[in-house]
Amino acid sequence: MLFPITTETRTVTSLNGVWRFRFDPVRGRDGEGFAKRFFDRPLENAVSMPVPSAWNDLFETQSERDFVGWVWYETEFAQREPGDDVNLVLRFGSATHRAMVYVNGHFVTEHVGGFTPFEAVIDEHVTPGVNRLTVAICTILDYSTLPIGTYSETELPDGSKKIANSPNFDFFNYTGIQRPVVLYTLPRSRITDITIVPTYTGTTGTVEYSVVTTDDPLGIAQGIAKRIASDITVDVVDEAGKTVATASGASGSISIPDVKLWNPRAAYLYDFIVTLKRDGKVIDVYREPFGVRTVEVRDGRFLINGKPFYFKGFGKHEDAAIRGRGLDDVFNVKDLRLIKWMGGNSLRTSHYCYSEEFMRLCDREGIVVIDEVPAVGLMLKFSFDLSSLMNPGAPRPKTWETVTCADAHQAVIREMIARDKNHPCVVMWSLTNESESWEPGAGKYFAPLFDLARELDPGKRPVTGVLMQSRDISKDEVAPLSDVVCINRYYGWYFSGGDLATAKVFLEKELAQWHELFPDKPIIVTEYGADTIAGFHDTGSVMFTEEYQAQYYEANHEVFDKFRLVVGEHAWNFADFATAQNIMRAQGNKKGLFTRDRQPKQAVFAFKKRWEAIPDLGHEK
Ligand code: BDP
């Protein structure tokens, strides 16, 4: 899916700003706003709500912040007569987690999944003058959605009903319209998709490309649109604005002489400009940035541009005070700058697809990305509300016999790859974080998903699933499917916490075992970390202090450096972040190397020293 940009044939109008908002009067799955047709008239009892942003932290009471059910958004846009040759398209960067969209009371589209874009042609519902846009958003997560949540309606001893939705994951369930909304004027006959697969040999780049165009069937039926005569030209333009290659046709191959490569921390971006003409007249133009680089997993190494790459960076979250997961370019720019300042070169979009704006920024900044779908919480043995710890004898459902999210999983893999396939920053797809991968049934669940990702990605990137710490890694059913073994490990925190000497022994034992099991698969430690409250200090090795966090990382690094197959380290987490409340979290997860407002904890400086000494490319052990 193409990112919305203004070109000589396309106009993007932002609908961001302060909208109106209300909670459905009835909590839970159904609400009453649909039955009462809230979309038929201006919302009553509405309050102001910025878009994009999560709505949660803009309320002070717990019953509002943790509301479970449908929330209603509304805005207006004025529209002039659009003209015969264009479609009006309404596009959401995301709506978390399920959206029903109405224009002037008419239903226009529904989207399920909170972290990918969707759009709808709305011509027939728009009138010249002021139009009303109403969006109902459902916050509920259950066993059929991604991420996984547990939804419950319980009667309390006093007769009242408690409606709860506990996330089966360790980040706050921020919801709402968290990414931009735009109104897009598009030519009726237009470019709908572009696929770019760049490689190079010697100093010559080669771009295999294909362009999909669409006629507007409704427009044709009404006699106001024509079929496209396939007249497509493409130009490759360098950063200086010089056209370095051209071609024509809906698909083909282009050579770029003296190609400049996209390298980690040293990005070079070309523009791929597609022009669609009919009878010599330009009817649509689109510009897609791309970089020339190769990715390959070979002999236990992760190669970028043919050289061994070492992942230095973080698991992150889209998370900041007040706006929650709402898009914030200021935080995004600052975060990437801090990562680069530390000598880092990469990150994982844990645990969902990040905004398109962020992905474009990573392209520009040369930050290497492991792109992850929101498949987190597929592990019912343990729940993040800690009910499993509080009630250890209680029977827990078997994950692979219980979850019903396979369709949602397929859909989001399709949407992620369709959205992100042209990004040079993306070097690997992650199809899950910490599923119950050792439980029989995991392989059967995941094999078709790995096949799907491999089939869909024109760039044939490696595919992985991120693995949780488990007792017997030889039983893992996702590692054999993965091109790279990605492991989250908490030796020295959840395991042997406060005893780093023992932690090192067990970490070393496990890494040695992975080398035996898969001698050709590179390993990335995709999470390791220790909760650290900024300002806590101790001369001893005491958990939660800044000193302990630094010692924890030093101990882990000592072990990583002994192993040939360890090709990367992503500290958990870049910054402190919000979570649901439980006794393991002190106003959120405090494993950040930075505080939530991006101030460094002590360990940052040791990391900086270490990462600056490890080359991005050409790393050999
Ligand atoms: C891992 C999860 C991550 C958590 C982290 C932690 O992948 O989402 O935040 O542990 O406990 O289990 O801090």
XYZ file of C-alpha atoms and ligand atoms in Angstrom:
634
model
C 0.000 0.000 0.000
C 1.439 3.354 -1.044
C 2.133 6.042 1.558
C 0.011 9.155 0.945
C 2.077 11.915 -0.648
C 1.213 14.996 -2.632
C 2.481 14.943 -6.204
C 1.503 16.834 -9.356
C -1.558 14.542 -9.614
C -2.369 13.793 -5.964
C -3.359 16.090 -3.110
C -3.189 15.106 0.517
C -5.253 17.077 3.021
C -4.521 16.359 6.639
C -7.479 15.757 8.911
C -5.261 15.796 12.000
C -6.214 18.217 14.712
C -8.635 18.383 17.600
C -11.635 16.087 17.018
C -14.634 15.356 19.256
C -14.749 12.196 21.337
C -16.970 10.253 23.678
C -17.116 6.873 25.324
C -19.999 4.631 24.373
C -22.475 4.889 27.273
C -22.409 1.097 27.608
C -19.122 -0.710 28.221
C -18.323 -4.002 26.570
C -18.473 -5.643 23.181
C -21.726 -4.184 21.878
C -22.048 -0.710 23.314
C -25.234 1.139 22.439
C -23.937 3.712 19.986
C -24.646 1.480 16.982
C -28.216 0.735 18.034
C -28.771 4.434 18.728
C -27.086 5.358 15.414
C -24.589 7.842 16.883
C -23.231 8.314 13.361
C -26.522 9.860 12.129
C -26.049 13.172 13.935
C -23.358 15.193 15.675
C -22.003 13.381 18.758
C -23.642 14.480 21.979
C -21.705 15.001 25.202
C -18.406 14.941 23.326
C -15.076 16.247 24.617
C -12.050 17.482 22.698
C -9.579 14.859 21.500
C -6.367 15.344 19.530
C -5.715 13.152 16.495
C -3.267 11.486 16.263
C -2.883 10.345 19.855
C -4.004 7.611 22.202
C -6.949 8.899 24.224
C -6.138 6.979 27.428
C -3.719 9.329 29.181
C -5.878 12.349 28.425
C -8.282 11.217 31.157
C -7.630 11.302 34.882
C -9.984 8.678 36.277
C -9.143 5.015 36.097
C -12.562 4.064 34.782
C -12.005 6.332 31.798
C -8.313 5.528 31.187
C -9.026 1.795 31.260
C -12.373 1.966 29.437
C -13.202 -1.282 27.639
C -15.476 -1.156 24.622
C -16.329 1.314 21.868
C -15.172 4.911 21.742
C -16.536 7.439 19.250
C -14.576 10.066 17.321
C -15.953 12.791 15.103
C -14.695 15.619 12.924
C -15.821 17.650 9.947
C -14.198 18.481 6.668
C -15.283 20.946 4.041
C -15.117 19.730 0.482
C -15.603 21.483 -2.795
C -16.958 19.678 -5.870
C -14.073 17.271 -6.429
C -14.278 17.136 -10.213
C -14.923 14.204 -12.506
C -11.428 12.896 -12.853
C -10.610 12.220 -9.206
C -11.600 9.909 -6.367
C -11.688 11.098 -2.794
C -9.979 8.605 -0.548
C -10.056 8.639 3.243
C -6.976 7.029 4.760
C -6.046 6.110 8.330
C -2.431 5.359 9.274
C -3.976 3.082 11.915
C -6.951 2.835 14.259
C -6.426 0.678 17.322
C -7.822 -2.000 17.318
C -10.974 -2.117 15.178
C -12.664 0.756 13.363
C -16.057 1.395 11.784
C -16.037 4.523 9.628
C -19.031 6.641 8.588
C -19.260 9.711 6.358
C -22.421 11.772 6.756
C -23.995 8.767 8.478
C -23.112 6.313 5.670
C -20.940 3.342 6.544
C -17.786 3.431 4.403
C -15.366 0.887 5.777
C -14.339 -1.382 8.622
C -10.795 -2.363 9.567
C -9.585 -4.898 12.077
C -6.023 -4.660 13.409
C -4.594 -1.664 15.198
C -1.212 -1.118 13.589
C -1.640 -1.017 9.819
C -3.171 1.528 7.445
C -6.475 1.301 5.594
C -8.399 3.472 3.196
C -11.719 3.790 1.418
C -13.061 5.684 -1.593
C -15.767 7.960 -0.212
C -16.923 9.922 -3.315
C -20.516 8.780 -3.228
C -21.007 9.893 0.374
C -19.401 13.320 0.180
C -21.305 16.459 -0.672
C -19.908 19.885 -1.530
C -19.753 21.857 1.710
C -19.307 20.484 5.215
C -19.193 16.708 5.759
C -19.244 14.781 9.010
C -16.803 11.946 9.659
C -17.626 9.548 12.523
C -15.339 6.732 13.610
C -16.229 4.085 16.192
C -13.214 2.298 17.616
C -13.186 -0.866 19.660
C -10.479 -1.309 22.284
C -11.137 -4.996 22.930
C -8.538 -7.711 22.495
C -9.316 -11.402 22.851
C -8.099 -14.793 21.637
C -9.077 -14.012 18.045
C -7.181 -10.720 17.779
C -3.543 -9.658 17.628
C -2.224 -8.872 20.133
C -3.967 -11.415 22.389
C -6.035 -10.246 25.349
C -8.454 -11.804 27.801
C -11.925 -10.315 27.813
C -14.206 -11.016 30.748
C -17.557 -9.974 32.159
C -17.864 -10.984 35.816
C -20.477 -10.413 38.446
C -18.935 -9.080 41.643
C -20.191 -10.068 45.138
C -22.107 -6.789 45.413
C -24.052 -7.644 42.262
C -22.267 -5.153 40.015
C -20.746 -6.229 36.712
C -17.019 -5.894 36.042
C -15.960 -5.748 32.411
C -12.240 -6.259 32.029
C -9.811 -6.756 29.209
C -6.361 -7.779 30.404
C -3.575 -7.608 27.864
C -1.549 -10.800 27.515
C 1.500 -8.648 26.922
C 3.631 -6.166 28.797
C 2.708 -2.777 27.370
C -0.232 -0.505 28.033
C -3.165 -1.099 25.697
C -3.198 2.400 24.223
C -6.029 2.774 21.730
C -7.688 5.289 19.445
C -6.601 7.069 16.289
C -2.871 7.039 16.928
C -1.626 7.822 13.432
C -2.536 10.496 10.873
C -5.819 10.655 9.016
C -5.788 12.159 5.529
C -8.169 12.933 2.761
C -6.517 12.063 -0.483
C -7.510 13.249 -3.957
C -6.411 10.590 -6.416
C -6.824 10.332 -10.179
C -9.576 7.846 -11.070
C -7.081 5.865 -13.122
C -4.027 5.597 -10.962
C -0.936 3.862 -9.697
C -1.992 1.607 -6.843
C 1.164 -0.314 -6.094
C 4.867 -0.288 -6.803
C 7.316 -3.075 -6.045
C 11.032 -2.398 -6.114
C 13.671 -5.079 -5.654
C 17.150 -3.590 -5.887
C 20.444 -5.502 -6.047
C 23.883 -4.710 -7.426
C 26.907 -6.292 -9.043
C 30.176 -4.425 -8.838
C 29.354 -0.768 -9.299
C 26.103 -1.309 -11.169
C 22.772 -1.374 -9.414
C 19.818 -3.292 -10.824
C 16.226 -2.607 -9.922
C 13.561 -5.165 -10.756
C 10.278 -3.328 -10.576
C 6.586 -3.700 -11.222
C 3.788 -1.170 -11.147
C 0.097 -1.902 -10.645
C -2.457 0.531 -12.001
C -6.206 0.538 -11.517
C -9.147 1.972 -13.371
C -12.078 3.168 -11.345
C -14.829 0.641 -12.220
C -17.606 2.865 -10.894
C -16.295 5.802 -12.888
C -16.169 3.681 -16.027
C -19.725 2.453 -15.492
C -20.851 6.059 -15.071
C -18.962 7.064 -18.197
C -16.740 9.510 -16.307
C -13.528 7.453 -16.325
C -11.587 5.703 -19.045
C -9.535 2.554 -19.030
C -5.816 3.044 -18.720
C -3.788 2.560 -21.820
C -0.736 1.135 -20.124
C 1.692 3.947 -20.705
C 4.101 3.889 -17.793
C 7.539 5.442 -17.481
C 9.883 5.224 -14.538
C 12.800 7.424 -13.581
C 15.411 6.825 -10.936
C 16.597 10.083 -9.416
C 19.581 10.381 -7.081
C 19.931 12.529 -3.965
C 21.277 15.425 -6.029
C 18.101 15.389 -8.100
C 19.785 13.913 -11.165
C 17.976 11.282 -13.240
C 20.331 8.325 -13.376
C 18.166 5.732 -15.135
C 14.846 5.508 -16.942
C 12.652 2.760 -18.326
C 9.140 2.215 -19.554
C 6.494 -0.432 -19.046
C 4.590 -1.840 -16.101
C 7.486 -4.066 -15.134
C 11.106 -4.549 -15.981
C 14.629 -4.048 -14.880
C 16.669 -0.847 -14.655
C 20.416 -0.426 -14.288
C 21.946 2.292 -12.154
C 25.542 3.064 -13.105
C 28.004 3.937 -10.284
C 25.411 2.962 -7.761
C 25.600 4.345 -4.239
C 24.637 1.727 -1.679
C 22.305 2.038 1.283
C 24.464 1.072 4.235
C 23.680 0.868 7.944
C 24.208 4.326 9.473
C 25.143 5.600 6.021
C 21.926 5.648 4.053
C 21.662 6.651 0.435
C 18.173 6.982 -1.012
C 17.074 7.209 -4.603
C 13.591 8.217 -5.723
C 11.695 5.858 -7.977
C 9.331 8.083 -9.945
C 6.462 6.440 -11.765
C 4.503 8.410 -14.349
C 1.275 7.121 -15.815
C 0.143 8.698 -19.080
C -2.825 8.388 -21.390
C -2.642 9.797 -24.920
C 0.579 11.528 -23.969
C -1.072 13.305 -21.046
C 0.165 12.733 -17.485
C -2.618 11.269 -15.367
C -0.731 10.095 -12.274
C 2.712 10.460 -10.703
C 4.131 8.770 -7.585
C 7.570 8.976 -5.951
C 8.803 6.048 -3.885
C 12.124 6.385 -2.058
C 14.333 3.286 -2.130
C 17.854 2.193 -1.329
C 20.122 -0.329 -2.994
C 21.321 -2.979 -0.576
C 21.360 -6.738 -0.257
C 20.523 -8.941 2.722
C 21.488 -12.575 3.105
C 21.916 -15.165 5.825
C 24.850 -17.425 5.028
C 27.157 -19.709 7.050
C 25.898 -18.422 10.360
C 26.303 -14.792 9.428
C 23.891 -11.985 8.672
C 25.214 -10.207 5.587
C 24.257 -6.710 4.486
C 25.844 -5.751 1.193
C 27.841 -8.973 1.414
C 29.500 -8.046 4.728
C 28.816 -9.505 8.206
C 26.495 -7.150 10.064
C 26.339 -6.886 13.865
C 22.974 -5.700 15.254
C 23.552 -3.066 17.955
C 20.393 -1.481 19.255
C 17.117 -1.955 20.985
C 13.716 -3.410 21.299
C 11.513 -0.328 21.471
C 7.976 0.825 21.912
C 5.989 3.621 20.373
C 5.484 5.157 23.784
C 5.712 8.559 25.388
C 3.963 10.392 28.173
C 0.460 11.717 27.510
C 0.312 10.891 23.783
C 0.764 7.147 24.472
C 1.471 5.526 21.139
C 0.293 8.593 19.196
C 2.655 9.492 16.358
C 5.201 12.029 17.506
C 7.899 12.983 14.993
C 9.824 14.832 17.697
C 10.256 11.692 19.802
C 10.962 9.616 16.704
C 13.770 11.879 15.534
C 15.207 12.166 19.031
C 15.098 8.383 19.585
C 16.963 7.571 16.394
C 19.483 10.291 17.142
C 20.111 8.844 20.613
C 20.530 5.352 19.165
C 23.061 6.632 16.639
C 24.828 8.728 19.274
C 25.351 5.523 21.265
C 26.868 3.835 18.222
C 23.710 1.774 17.636
C 22.557 0.751 14.184
C 19.297 -1.164 14.495
C 16.020 -1.848 16.286
C 13.039 -4.168 16.336
C 9.524 -2.776 16.020
C 8.559 -4.713 19.144
C 5.711 -5.728 19.318
C 3.696 -4.351 16.375
C 4.176 -2.518 13.077
C 5.330 1.046 13.771
C 4.058 4.070 11.869
C 4.892 4.553 8.202
C 6.458 7.887 9.156
C 8.865 6.086 11.486
C 9.803 3.510 8.854
C 10.575 6.263 6.351
C 12.730 7.937 8.977
C 14.683 4.705 9.534
C 15.291 4.532 5.758
C 16.629 8.078 5.818
C 18.763 7.591 8.958
C 20.246 4.234 7.962
C 18.708 2.387 10.909
C 18.326 -1.337 10.263
C 14.903 -2.692 11.250
C 13.490 -6.067 12.224
C 9.830 -5.509 11.341
C 7.417 -7.280 13.693
C 3.685 -8.036 13.502
C 1.558 -7.597 16.644
C 1.586 -11.352 17.330
C 2.359 -11.095 21.015
C 0.615 -12.916 23.838
C 0.175 -16.242 22.023
C 1.156 -17.938 25.207
C -1.636 -18.729 27.597
C 0.447 -20.606 30.147
C 1.491 -17.330 31.632
C -0.432 -14.110 31.582
C 0.905 -10.643 32.051
C -1.830 -9.811 34.556
C 0.077 -12.348 36.690
C -3.035 -14.379 37.480
C -0.945 -17.435 36.610
C 1.582 -16.546 39.307
C -1.019 -15.614 41.894
C -2.932 -18.822 41.309
C -0.340 -21.368 40.216
C -2.572 -24.443 40.597
C -5.331 -23.096 38.341
C -5.621 -24.880 34.985
C -4.477 -22.737 32.070
C -5.815 -23.141 28.548
C -3.548 -24.807 25.999
C -2.394 -22.091 23.627
C -2.602 -23.863 20.286
C -5.951 -25.456 21.055
C -7.414 -22.185 22.254
C -6.285 -19.192 20.225
C -8.306 -18.396 17.101
C -6.097 -15.652 15.707
C -4.650 -17.472 12.666
C -6.771 -15.418 10.240
C -5.806 -12.146 11.908
C -2.178 -13.300 11.826
C -2.291 -13.983 8.090
C -4.027 -10.685 7.445
C -1.464 -8.643 9.331
C 1.469 -10.414 7.649
C -0.093 -9.505 4.308
C -0.678 -5.911 5.395
C 2.811 -5.469 6.869
C 4.606 -6.804 3.809
C 2.365 -4.882 1.404
C 3.117 -1.712 3.377
C 6.824 -2.192 4.082
C 8.216 -4.300 1.220
C 10.095 -1.399 -0.412
C 11.834 -0.137 2.721
C 15.609 -0.603 2.603
C 15.682 -0.372 6.404
C 13.704 -3.601 6.769
C 16.102 -6.555 6.731
C 13.992 -9.237 8.410
C 10.342 -9.993 9.237
C 9.439 -11.140 12.732
C 6.209 -13.125 12.823
C 5.831 -13.227 16.581
C 7.206 -12.240 19.948
C 7.342 -14.912 22.632
C 4.691 -17.352 21.516
C 4.466 -20.674 23.307
C 6.854 -22.066 20.737
C 7.889 -25.153 22.717
C 4.337 -26.391 23.123
C 3.282 -29.077 20.582
C 1.171 -27.411 17.919
C 3.343 -24.318 17.551
C 5.058 -25.627 14.413
C 1.753 -26.532 12.800
C 0.395 -23.078 13.579
C 3.473 -21.211 12.367
C 4.661 -23.181 9.309
C 1.982 -21.756 6.962
C 2.684 -18.241 8.264
C 6.399 -18.537 7.532
C 5.535 -19.880 4.061
C 3.187 -16.967 3.509
C 5.759 -14.337 4.486
C 8.396 -15.941 2.270
C 6.006 -16.101 -0.643
C 4.758 -12.524 -0.253
C 8.069 -10.737 0.176
C 9.484 -9.808 -3.217
C 12.781 -8.943 -1.482
C 13.075 -12.471 -0.019
C 14.239 -11.208 3.341
C 14.962 -13.634 6.169
C 12.013 -14.490 8.419
C 12.104 -15.143 12.149
C 9.985 -15.605 15.262
C 11.300 -14.158 18.532
C 11.598 -16.824 21.229
C 10.845 -16.687 24.920
C 13.120 -18.174 27.560
C 12.048 -21.782 28.033
C 13.343 -24.864 29.789
C 14.134 -27.089 26.857
C 15.171 -25.287 23.701
C 15.491 -28.537 21.773
C 11.665 -28.739 21.819
C 11.229 -25.353 20.208
C 9.083 -25.570 17.073
C 9.606 -22.022 15.756
C 13.425 -21.978 15.742
C 13.626 -24.627 12.980
C 11.340 -22.456 10.800
C 13.379 -19.294 11.400
C 16.337 -18.123 9.322
C 17.827 -16.452 12.380
C 17.446 -17.597 15.991
C 16.121 -14.577 17.885
C 16.044 -15.051 21.651
C 14.793 -12.932 24.543
C 16.868 -13.838 27.600
C 16.702 -12.595 31.166
C 19.561 -14.420 32.921
C 20.418 -12.122 35.811
C 16.893 -10.744 36.039
C 13.910 -13.127 36.003
C 16.365 -16.040 36.226
C 19.225 -15.829 38.741
C 18.228 -12.260 39.510
C 20.841 -10.542 41.666
C 23.356 -13.331 41.004
C 25.233 -12.458 37.850
C 27.883 -15.138 38.333
C 25.254 -17.901 38.112
C 23.427 -16.035 35.333
C 26.555 -16.112 33.178
C 26.958 -19.860 33.607
C 23.409 -20.590 32.430
C 23.551 -18.106 29.550
C 26.795 -19.649 28.354
C 25.331 -23.136 28.578
C 22.308 -22.124 26.538
C 24.260 -20.337 23.810
C 26.512 -23.368 23.451
C 23.418 -25.519 23.019
C 22.047 -23.299 20.242
C 25.405 -23.650 18.453
C 25.016 -27.418 18.576
C 21.383 -27.394 17.502
C 21.756 -24.984 14.564
C 25.444 -24.561 13.672
C 24.548 -22.412 10.638
C 21.922 -20.107 12.063
C 22.978 -16.725 13.363
C 21.650 -15.735 16.787
C 20.403 -12.301 17.794
C 19.666 -11.657 21.443
C 16.549 -9.606 20.755
C 15.860 -8.810 24.426
C 17.872 -8.771 27.617
C 17.445 -6.269 30.389
C 16.920 -5.340 34.012
C 14.335 -3.022 35.572
C 16.144 0.053 36.805
C 14.643 2.986 38.617
C 16.557 6.098 37.579
C 18.240 7.544 40.653
C 18.463 4.260 42.609
C 22.103 3.603 43.515
C 24.094 1.092 45.525
C 27.712 0.100 45.968
C 26.716 -3.579 45.924
C 25.160 -5.623 43.152
C 21.593 -4.665 43.977
C 18.687 -5.144 41.611
C 16.771 -2.062 40.402
C 19.801 0.224 40.810
C 21.569 1.918 37.915
C 24.782 0.138 38.921
C 23.106 -3.270 38.682
C 21.765 -2.518 35.210
C 25.299 -1.660 34.061
C 26.725 -4.816 35.696
C 23.942 -6.938 34.199
C 24.794 -5.781 30.693
C 28.529 -6.174 31.242
C 27.996 -9.778 32.375
C 25.796 -10.585 29.374
C 28.223 -9.007 26.920
C 31.108 -10.993 28.333
C 29.229 -14.168 27.381
C 27.899 -12.974 23.993
C 31.435 -12.168 22.888
C 32.499 -15.782 23.256
C 30.045 -17.040 20.658
C 30.653 -17.030 16.924
C 26.949 -17.200 16.007
C 25.846 -14.255 18.139
C 25.460 -11.537 15.515
C 23.574 -8.988 17.494
C 22.316 -7.569 20.742
C 19.120 -5.573 21.240
C 18.844 -4.284 24.783
C 15.371 -4.293 26.324
C 14.236 -1.558 26.303
C 15.289 1.690 24.702
C 13.212 3.706 27.202
C 10.931 3.092 30.180
C 7.358 2.535 29.016
C 3.791 2.267 30.264
C 2.243 -1.102 31.074
C -0.898 -2.399 32.721
C -0.694 -2.310 36.511
C 0.640 -5.280 38.450
C 3.019 -5.936 41.291
C 5.975 -6.462 38.941
C 5.716 -2.996 37.411
C 6.501 0.265 39.165
C 4.549 2.876 37.191
C 5.398 0.907 34.062
C 8.315 -1.187 32.850
C 11.594 0.361 33.951
C 14.022 -1.610 31.792
C 14.762 1.440 29.665
C 18.333 2.520 29.099
C 16.651 5.915 28.979
C 13.840 7.176 31.174
C 10.484 7.777 29.562
C 11.502 11.382 28.890
C 14.739 10.153 27.272
C 17.299 10.931 29.970
C 20.163 8.403 30.181
C 20.682 5.879 32.952
C 24.232 4.985 33.872
C 24.528 1.921 31.599
C 24.131 4.075 28.483
C 27.733 5.223 28.668
C 29.182 1.699 28.818
C 27.019 0.756 25.851
C 28.236 3.764 23.921
C 31.840 2.742 24.504
C 31.144 -0.860 23.503
C 29.080 -0.106 20.409
C 31.453 2.511 19.095
C 34.158 -0.171 19.149
C 32.118 -2.766 17.233
C 31.974 -2.131 13.482
C 28.527 -2.175 11.845
C 29.763 -4.111 8.851
C 32.712 -6.455 8.588
C 32.277 -7.694 12.135
C 34.156 -10.980 12.623
C 34.550 -13.125 15.714
C 9.536 -10.110 27.480
C 8.595 -9.439 26.513
C 8.531 -7.937 26.668
C 8.530 -7.566 28.133
C 9.832 -8.044 28.747
C 9.937 -7.692 30.228
O 8.917 -9.772 25.187
O 7.418 -7.431 25.991
O 8.363 -6.191 28.340
O 9.900 -9.449 28.628
O 9.534 -8.507 31.050
O 8.862 -11.191 28.010
O 10.399 -6.612 30.532
